[in-house]
Amino acid sequence: RKEVEQDPGPFNVPEGATVAFNCTYSNSASQSFFWYRQDCRKEPKLLMSVYSSGNEDGRFTAQLNRASQYISLLIRDSKLSDSATYLCVVNGRSGGGADGLTFGKGTHLIIQP
Amino acid sequence: DTEVTQTPKHLVMGMTNKKSLKCEQHMGHRAMYWYKQKAKKPPELMFVYSYEKLSINESVPSRFSPECPNSSLLNLHLHALQPEDSALYLCATKGPSTDTQYFGPGTRLTVL
C-alpha cells in the first residue's frame, strides 16, 4: 500500500469555483500533516498544517480524520493564481522512527478563466 | 522569500565529474534535509542531519556524500553520478518546536 495517496488530477475548474482534494495515508503513527503547494519548477511551499480539529486560512480549509487516515483540502472562490500542484504531506514513514516528510504524488489543479 | 538558499541553481555535469551542492540557512534550525525530486514525482528523502550529525541515510548510493560543516551549512558532494541521477535536489530545514520543513529553491542537476 502506498504511504500517501492522492488523486493526481488534473482538476480543471473555473475561476470562482470551490474545489476539494483528498488524501489518505497508511502510517497510523503519523503525527503531523500538511498541505504544500508546488508551482512548476519551483520548490514546495507550505500552504498549511492540518490539525485534528480542522483549520481554516482564508479561502483554504483543511480537515484531518485520524480514524480514517484521511486528509482533505477545500479551496473556496478559486483564483487563477491557485493553479499549482498540491502535495499532501505526512511526517514520518511507514516503519516509523524517521522525521523526514513523506509526500503524496500531488494533485494538479488548473483554474480556468 | 525563502530563508534557505541553495547554490548553484543549475548544474550540468559529466559522469566522471566531482561537484558539490550547497545549502545555507540562517533560521537557527538544527535539522537539515536533502530531498531528491524527479520530474512529475514527489520529493523523496535522502538524508537527515540533526545537530550537525547524520541521523538518517535513506539507503542513498555512496556516489552522494552529504556533509554538514556547521549549523548553517549543508553540502551534498557528488561523484561518478549516472544520468538517472538528474533531478531537482532540495534542501530543507526544520526548527525544534515544529514538524514544518522549509525548502530552499533547489538545484536542478543534469548528468550527461
PDB file of N, CA, C and O in Angstrom, chain A residues 31-34 36 38 40-46 49 51 87 89 91 93 97-106, chain B residues 2 10 31 33 35 37 40-45 48 55-56 58 88 90 94 98-106 108:
ATOM      1  N   GLN A  31       2.185  11.782  12.907  1.00  0.00           N
ATOM      2  CA  GLN A  31       1.766  12.784  13.891  1.00  0.00           C
ATOM      3  C   GLN A  31       1.482  14.152  13.290  1.00  0.00           C
ATOM      4  O   GLN A  31       0.739  14.933  13.874  1.00  0.00           O
ATOM      5  N   SER A  32       2.109  14.466  12.185  1.00  0.00           N
ATOM      6  CA  SER A  32       1.967  15.815  11.625  1.00  0.00           C
ATOM      7  C   SER A  32       1.568  15.719  10.163  1.00  0.00           C
ATOM      8  O   SER A  32       2.040  14.837   9.439  1.00  0.00           O
ATOM      9  N   PHE A  33       0.715  16.667   9.768  1.00  0.00           N
ATOM     10  CA  PHE A  33       0.119  16.600   8.439  1.00  0.00           C
ATOM     11  C   PHE A  33       0.113  17.988   7.831  1.00  0.00           C
ATOM     12  O   PHE A  33      -0.114  18.979   8.538  1.00  0.00           O
ATOM     13  N   PHE A  34       0.356  18.030   6.540  1.00  0.00           N
ATOM     14  CA  PHE A  34       0.496  19.329   5.880  1.00  0.00           C
ATOM     15  C   PHE A  34      -0.062  19.260   4.475  1.00  0.00           C
ATOM     16  O   PHE A  34      -0.104  18.198   3.852  1.00  0.00           O
ATOM     17  N   TYR A  36       1.277  21.160   1.086  1.00  0.00           N
ATOM     18  CA  TYR A  36       2.255  22.022   0.446  1.00  0.00           C
ATOM     19  C   TYR A  36       1.761  22.313  -0.959  1.00  0.00           C
ATOM     20  O   TYR A  36       1.077  21.500  -1.574  1.00  0.00           O
ATOM     21  N   GLN A  38       3.201  23.352  -4.808  1.00  0.00           N
ATOM     22  CA  GLN A  38       4.398  23.419  -5.633  1.00  0.00           C
ATOM     23  C   GLN A  38       4.033  23.932  -7.018  1.00  0.00           C
ATOM     24  O   GLN A  38       3.219  23.326  -7.723  1.00  0.00           O
ATOM     25  N   CYS A  40       5.272  24.984 -10.929  1.00  0.00           N
ATOM     26  CA  CYS A  40       6.134  24.307 -11.897  1.00  0.00           C
ATOM     27  C   CYS A  40       7.589  24.762 -11.751  1.00  0.00           C
ATOM     28  O   CYS A  40       7.885  25.954 -11.744  1.00  0.00           O
ATOM     29  N   ARG A  41       8.484  23.791 -11.557  1.00  0.00           N
ATOM     30  CA  ARG A  41       9.919  24.040 -11.485  1.00  0.00           C
ATOM     31  C   ARG A  41      10.326  24.890 -10.276  1.00  0.00           C
ATOM     32  O   ARG A  41      11.373  25.536 -10.292  1.00  0.00           O
ATOM     33  N   LYS A  42       9.476  24.885  -9.258  1.00  0.00           N
ATOM     34  CA  LYS A  42       9.799  25.596  -8.021  1.00  0.00           C
ATOM     35  C   LYS A  42       9.822  24.606  -6.857  1.00  0.00           C
ATOM     36  O   LYS A  42       9.418  23.458  -7.006  1.00  0.00           O
ATOM     37  N   GLU A  43      10.251  25.096  -5.704  1.00  0.00           N
ATOM     38  CA  GLU A  43      10.265  24.237  -4.538  1.00  0.00           C
ATOM     39  C   GLU A  43       8.886  24.155  -3.892  1.00  0.00           C
ATOM     40  O   GLU A  43       8.059  25.054  -4.062  1.00  0.00           O
ATOM     41  N   PRO A  44       8.624  23.101  -3.123  1.00  0.00           N
ATOM     42  CA  PRO A  44       7.367  23.043  -2.378  1.00  0.00           C
ATOM     43  C   PRO A  44       7.325  24.148  -1.322  1.00  0.00           C
ATOM     44  O   PRO A  44       8.326  24.437  -0.671  1.00  0.00           O
ATOM     45  N   LYS A  45       6.153  24.737  -1.171  1.00  0.00           N
ATOM     46  CA  LYS A  45       5.980  25.770  -0.144  1.00  0.00           C
ATOM     47  C   LYS A  45       4.797  25.387   0.733  1.00  0.00           C
ATOM     48  O   LYS A  45       3.768  24.943   0.229  1.00  0.00           O
ATOM     49  N   LEU A  46       4.983  25.565   2.027  1.00  0.00           N
ATOM     50  CA  LEU A  46       3.926  25.207   2.967  1.00  0.00           C
ATOM     51  C   LEU A  46       2.679  26.045   2.714  1.00  0.00           C
ATOM     52  O   LEU A  46       2.735  27.273   2.704  1.00  0.00           O
ATOM     53  N   SER A  49      -0.620  23.718   7.756  1.00  0.00           N
ATOM     54  CA  SER A  49      -0.607  22.493   8.543  1.00  0.00           C
ATOM     55  C   SER A  49      -2.056  22.043   8.714  1.00  0.00           C
ATOM     56  O   SER A  49      -2.978  22.831   8.530  1.00  0.00           O
ATOM     57  N   TYR A  51      -4.750  20.146  11.320  1.00  0.00           N
ATOM     58  CA  TYR A  51      -4.970  19.752  12.702  1.00  0.00           C
ATOM     59  C   TYR A  51      -6.248  18.930  12.822  1.00  0.00           C
ATOM     60  O   TYR A  51      -7.161  19.062  12.009  1.00  0.00           O
ATOM     61  N   LEU A  87       0.434  19.142  -2.712  1.00  0.00           N
ATOM     62  CA  LEU A  87       1.047  17.939  -2.169  1.00  0.00           C
ATOM     63  C   LEU A  87       0.532  17.672  -0.765  1.00  0.00           C
ATOM     64  O   LEU A  87       0.624  18.540   0.115  1.00  0.00           O
ATOM     65  N   VAL A  89       1.175  15.909   2.618  1.00  0.00           N
ATOM     66  CA  VAL A  89       2.459  15.565   3.226  1.00  0.00           C
ATOM     67  C   VAL A  89       2.256  15.097   4.661  1.00  0.00           C
ATOM     68  O   VAL A  89       1.508  15.706   5.423  1.00  0.00           O
ATOM     69  N   ASN A  91       4.341  13.585   8.185  1.00  0.00           N
ATOM     70  CA  ASN A  91       5.611  13.431   8.875  1.00  0.00           C
ATOM     71  C   ASN A  91       5.809  11.979   9.264  1.00  0.00           C
ATOM     72  O   ASN A  91       4.900  11.360   9.803  1.00  0.00           O
ATOM     73  N   ARG A  93       7.454   7.965   8.253  1.00  0.00           N
ATOM     74  CA  ARG A  93       7.252   6.999   7.181  1.00  0.00           C
ATOM     75  C   ARG A  93       6.751   5.686   7.766  1.00  0.00           C
ATOM     76  O   ARG A  93       6.833   5.472   8.949  1.00  0.00           O
ATOM     77  N   GLY A  97      10.015   6.064  13.086  1.00  0.00           N
ATOM     78  CA  GLY A  97      11.370   6.383  13.507  1.00  0.00           C
ATOM     79  C   GLY A  97      12.041   7.492  12.732  1.00  0.00           C
ATOM     80  O   GLY A  97      13.092   7.953  13.114  1.00  0.00           O
ATOM     81  N   ALA A  98      11.452   7.959  11.645  1.00  0.00           N
ATOM     82  CA  ALA A  98      12.113   8.991  10.866  1.00  0.00           C
ATOM     83  C   ALA A  98      11.315  10.275  10.950  1.00  0.00           C
ATOM     84  O   ALA A  98      10.105  10.245  11.118  1.00  0.00           O
ATOM     85  N   ASP A  99      11.997  11.388  10.810  1.00  0.00           N
ATOM     86  CA  ASP A  99      11.248  12.628  10.785  1.00  0.00           C
ATOM     87  C   ASP A  99      11.314  13.318   9.444  1.00  0.00           C
ATOM     88  O   ASP A  99      11.075  14.496   9.327  1.00  0.00           O
ATOM     89  N   GLY A 100      11.685  12.571   8.415  1.00  0.00           N
ATOM     90  CA  GLY A 100      11.555  13.108   7.072  1.00  0.00           C
ATOM     91  C   GLY A 100      10.092  13.175   6.700  1.00  0.00           C
ATOM     92  O   GLY A 100       9.250  12.532   7.332  1.00  0.00           O
ATOM     93  N   LEU A 101       9.799  13.981   5.719  1.00  0.00           N
ATOM     94  CA  LEU A 101       8.428  14.095   5.233  1.00  0.00           C
ATOM     95  C   LEU A 101       8.175  13.069   4.135  1.00  0.00           C
ATOM     96  O   LEU A 101       9.059  12.774   3.335  1.00  0.00           O
ATOM     97  N   THR A 102       6.962  12.541   4.139  1.00  0.00           N
ATOM     98  CA  THR A 102       6.528  11.657   3.064  1.00  0.00           C
ATOM     99  C   THR A 102       5.476  12.398   2.258  1.00  0.00           C
ATOM    100  O   THR A 102       4.462  12.848   2.806  1.00  0.00           O
ATOM    101  N   PHE A 103       5.715  12.512   0.983  1.00  0.00           N
ATOM    102  CA  PHE A 103       4.843  13.286   0.108  1.00  0.00           C
ATOM    103  C   PHE A 103       3.940  12.364  -0.694  1.00  0.00           C
ATOM    104  O   PHE A 103       4.375  11.308  -1.175  1.00  0.00           O
ATOM    105  N   GLY A 104       2.699  12.807  -0.875  1.00  0.00           N
ATOM    106  CA  GLY A 104       1.880  12.194  -1.905  1.00  0.00           C
ATOM    107  C   GLY A 104       2.384  12.656  -3.265  1.00  0.00           C
ATOM    108  O   GLY A 104       3.236  13.546  -3.355  1.00  0.00           O
ATOM    109  N   LYS A 105       1.867  12.062  -4.313  1.00  0.00           N
ATOM    110  CA  LYS A 105       2.332  12.397  -5.652  1.00  0.00           C
ATOM    111  C   LYS A 105       1.831  13.752  -6.117  1.00  0.00           C
ATOM    112  O   LYS A 105       2.311  14.273  -7.122  1.00  0.00           O
ATOM    113  N   GLY A 106       0.885  14.326  -5.385  1.00  0.00           N
ATOM    114  CA  GLY A 106       0.404  15.650  -5.728  1.00  0.00           C
ATOM    115  C   GLY A 106      -0.825  15.614  -6.607  1.00  0.00           C
ATOM    116  O   GLY A 106      -1.021  14.675  -7.395  1.00  0.00           O
TER     117      GLY A 106
ATOM    118  N   THR B   2      12.439  32.819   0.455  1.00  0.00           N
ATOM    119  CA  THR B   2      12.909  31.733   1.282  1.00  0.00           C
ATOM    120  C   THR B   2      14.122  32.185   2.071  1.00  0.00           C
ATOM    121  O   THR B   2      14.944  32.963   1.601  1.00  0.00           O
ATOM    122  N   HIS B  10      21.454  25.792 -11.133  1.00  0.00           N
ATOM    123  CA  HIS B  10      21.506  24.763 -12.166  1.00  0.00           C
ATOM    124  C   HIS B  10      22.927  24.201 -12.217  1.00  0.00           C
ATOM    125  O   HIS B  10      23.894  24.941 -12.004  1.00  0.00           O
ATOM    126  N   ALA B  31      17.867  20.981  12.283  1.00  0.00           N
ATOM    127  CA  ALA B  31      17.591  19.807  11.463  1.00  0.00           C
ATOM    128  C   ALA B  31      17.615  20.245  10.000  1.00  0.00           C
ATOM    129  O   ALA B  31      16.957  21.220   9.623  1.00  0.00           O
ATOM    130  N   TYR B  33      17.854  18.749   5.773  1.00  0.00           N
ATOM    131  CA  TYR B  33      17.467  17.593   4.966  1.00  0.00           C
ATOM    132  C   TYR B  33      17.898  17.782   3.517  1.00  0.00           C
ATOM    133  O   TYR B  33      17.906  18.898   2.996  1.00  0.00           O
ATOM    134  N   TYR B  35      16.490  16.286  -0.136  1.00  0.00           N
ATOM    135  CA  TYR B  35      15.481  15.528  -0.864  1.00  0.00           C
ATOM    136  C   TYR B  35      15.865  15.537  -2.347  1.00  0.00           C
ATOM    137  O   TYR B  35      16.476  16.481  -2.841  1.00  0.00           O
ATOM    138  N   GLN B  37      14.003  15.184  -6.171  1.00  0.00           N
ATOM    139  CA  GLN B  37      12.705  15.173  -6.848  1.00  0.00           C
ATOM    140  C   GLN B  37      12.909  14.993  -8.350  1.00  0.00           C
ATOM    141  O   GLN B  37      13.456  15.868  -9.023  1.00  0.00           O
ATOM    142  N   LYS B  40       7.838  15.192 -12.380  1.00  0.00           N
ATOM    143  CA  LYS B  40       6.482  14.694 -12.194  1.00  0.00           C
ATOM    144  C   LYS B  40       6.364  13.674 -11.059  1.00  0.00           C
ATOM    145  O   LYS B  40       5.437  12.857 -11.031  1.00  0.00           O
ATOM    146  N   LYS B  41       7.311  13.721 -10.135  1.00  0.00           N
ATOM    147  CA  LYS B  41       7.291  12.854  -8.954  1.00  0.00           C
ATOM    148  C   LYS B  41       7.365  13.729  -7.709  1.00  0.00           C
ATOM    149  O   LYS B  41       7.810  14.869  -7.773  1.00  0.00           O
ATOM    150  N   PRO B  42       6.971  13.193  -6.561  1.00  0.00           N
ATOM    151  CA  PRO B  42       7.125  13.979  -5.333  1.00  0.00           C
ATOM    152  C   PRO B  42       8.562  13.928  -4.829  1.00  0.00           C
ATOM    153  O   PRO B  42       9.328  13.041  -5.215  1.00  0.00           O
ATOM    154  N   PRO B  43       8.932  14.851  -3.949  1.00  0.00           N
ATOM    155  CA  PRO B  43      10.268  14.782  -3.333  1.00  0.00           C
ATOM    156  C   PRO B  43      10.429  13.498  -2.526  1.00  0.00           C
ATOM    157  O   PRO B  43       9.494  13.019  -1.894  1.00  0.00           O
ATOM    158  N   GLU B  44      11.639  12.963  -2.563  1.00  0.00           N
ATOM    159  CA  GLU B  44      11.963  11.773  -1.787  1.00  0.00           C
ATOM    160  C   GLU B  44      13.138  12.085  -0.860  1.00  0.00           C
ATOM    161  O   GLU B  44      14.144  12.645  -1.293  1.00  0.00           O
ATOM    162  N   LEU B  45      12.989  11.698   0.384  1.00  0.00           N
ATOM    163  CA  LEU B  45      14.020  11.965   1.381  1.00  0.00           C
ATOM    164  C   LEU B  45      15.303  11.204   1.058  1.00  0.00           C
ATOM    165  O   LEU B  45      15.266  10.015   0.716  1.00  0.00           O
ATOM    166  N   VAL B  48      19.077  13.064   6.492  1.00  0.00           N
ATOM    167  CA  VAL B  48      18.661  13.966   7.555  1.00  0.00           C
ATOM    168  C   VAL B  48      19.854  14.231   8.453  1.00  0.00           C
ATOM    169  O   VAL B  48      20.536  13.282   8.876  1.00  0.00           O
ATOM    170  N   SER B  55      21.672  11.645  10.835  1.00  0.00           N
ATOM    171  CA  SER B  55      20.790  10.767  11.603  1.00  0.00           C
ATOM    172  C   SER B  55      20.037   9.782  10.714  1.00  0.00           C
ATOM    173  O   SER B  55      19.618   8.732  11.177  1.00  0.00           O
ATOM    174  N   ILE B  56      19.854  10.130   9.453  1.00  0.00           N
ATOM    175  CA  ILE B  56      19.143   9.230   8.542  1.00  0.00           C
ATOM    176  C   ILE B  56      19.818   9.257   7.178  1.00  0.00           C
ATOM    177  O   ILE B  56      20.113  10.318   6.647  1.00  0.00           O
ATOM    178  N   GLU B  58      18.778   7.387   3.714  1.00  0.00           N
ATOM    179  CA  GLU B  58      17.728   6.556   3.132  1.00  0.00           C
ATOM    180  C   GLU B  58      18.285   5.616   2.067  1.00  0.00           C
ATOM    181  O   GLU B  58      17.821   5.591   0.921  1.00  0.00           O
ATOM    182  N   LEU B  88      15.843  17.488  -9.429  1.00  0.00           N
ATOM    183  CA  LEU B  88      15.889  18.689  -8.602  1.00  0.00           C
ATOM    184  C   LEU B  88      16.264  18.255  -7.188  1.00  0.00           C
ATOM    185  O   LEU B  88      15.610  17.377  -6.608  1.00  0.00           O
ATOM    186  N   LEU B  90      16.603  19.254  -3.412  1.00  0.00           N
ATOM    187  CA  LEU B  90      16.029  20.223  -2.499  1.00  0.00           C
ATOM    188  C   LEU B  90      16.622  20.073  -1.104  1.00  0.00           C
ATOM    189  O   LEU B  90      16.736  18.966  -0.585  1.00  0.00           O
ATOM    190  N   LYS B  94      14.270  22.523   9.527  1.00  0.00           N
ATOM    191  CA  LYS B  94      13.156  22.441  10.472  1.00  0.00           C
ATOM    192  C   LYS B  94      13.609  22.934  11.833  1.00  0.00           C
ATOM    193  O   LYS B  94      14.695  22.583  12.290  1.00  0.00           O
ATOM    194  N   THR B  98       8.554  22.386  15.914  1.00  0.00           N
ATOM    195  CA  THR B  98       7.561  22.174  14.872  1.00  0.00           C
ATOM    196  C   THR B  98       8.016  21.044  13.959  1.00  0.00           C
ATOM    197  O   THR B  98       9.195  20.710  13.936  1.00  0.00           O
ATOM    198  N   ASP B  99       7.085  20.465  13.242  1.00  0.00           N
ATOM    199  CA  ASP B  99       7.447  19.482  12.225  1.00  0.00           C
ATOM    200  C   ASP B  99       7.452  20.094  10.831  1.00  0.00           C
ATOM    201  O   ASP B  99       7.686  19.400   9.853  1.00  0.00           O
ATOM    202  N   THR B 100       7.198  21.381  10.740  1.00  0.00           N
ATOM    203  CA  THR B 100       7.151  22.043   9.442  1.00  0.00           C
ATOM    204  C   THR B 100       8.554  22.189   8.879  1.00  0.00           C
ATOM    205  O   THR B 100       9.452  22.671   9.563  1.00  0.00           O
ATOM    206  N   GLN B 101       8.717  21.784   7.638  1.00  0.00           N
ATOM    207  CA  GLN B 101      10.003  21.932   6.971  1.00  0.00           C
ATOM    208  C   GLN B 101       9.903  23.034   5.917  1.00  0.00           C
ATOM    209  O   GLN B 101       8.891  23.164   5.224  1.00  0.00           O
ATOM    210  N   TYR B 102      10.981  23.797   5.812  1.00  0.00           N
ATOM    211  CA  TYR B 102      11.046  24.902   4.864  1.00  0.00           C
ATOM    212  C   TYR B 102      12.099  24.563   3.814  1.00  0.00           C
ATOM    213  O   TYR B 102      13.226  24.212   4.150  1.00  0.00           O
ATOM    214  N   PHE B 103      11.692  24.679   2.574  1.00  0.00           N
ATOM    215  CA  PHE B 103      12.535  24.243   1.469  1.00  0.00           C
ATOM    216  C   PHE B 103      13.274  25.407   0.821  1.00  0.00           C
ATOM    217  O   PHE B 103      12.752  26.521   0.721  1.00  0.00           O
ATOM    218  N   GLY B 104      14.490  25.111   0.393  1.00  0.00           N
ATOM    219  CA  GLY B 104      15.204  26.021  -0.471  1.00  0.00           C
ATOM    220  C   GLY B 104      14.696  25.882  -1.896  1.00  0.00           C
ATOM    221  O   GLY B 104      13.893  24.992  -2.192  1.00  0.00           O
ATOM    222  N   PRO B 105      15.187  26.756  -2.792  1.00  0.00           N
ATOM    223  CA  PRO B 105      14.694  26.754  -4.177  1.00  0.00           C
ATOM    224  C   PRO B 105      15.180  25.570  -5.004  1.00  0.00           C
ATOM    225  O   PRO B 105      14.661  25.330  -6.090  1.00  0.00           O
ATOM    226  N   GLY B 106      16.167  24.853  -4.492  1.00  0.00           N
ATOM    227  CA  GLY B 106      16.612  23.659  -5.189  1.00  0.00           C
ATOM    228  C   GLY B 106      17.742  23.913  -6.167  1.00  0.00           C
ATOM    229  O   GLY B 106      17.982  25.045  -6.607  1.00  0.00           O
ATOM    230  N   ARG B 108      18.851  22.314  -9.801  1.00  0.00           N
ATOM    231  CA  ARG B 108      18.430  21.416 -10.886  1.00  0.00           C
ATOM    232  C   ARG B 108      19.681  20.819 -11.516  1.00  0.00           C
ATOM    233  O   ARG B 108      20.485  21.528 -12.119  1.00  0.00           O
TER     234      ARG B 108
END
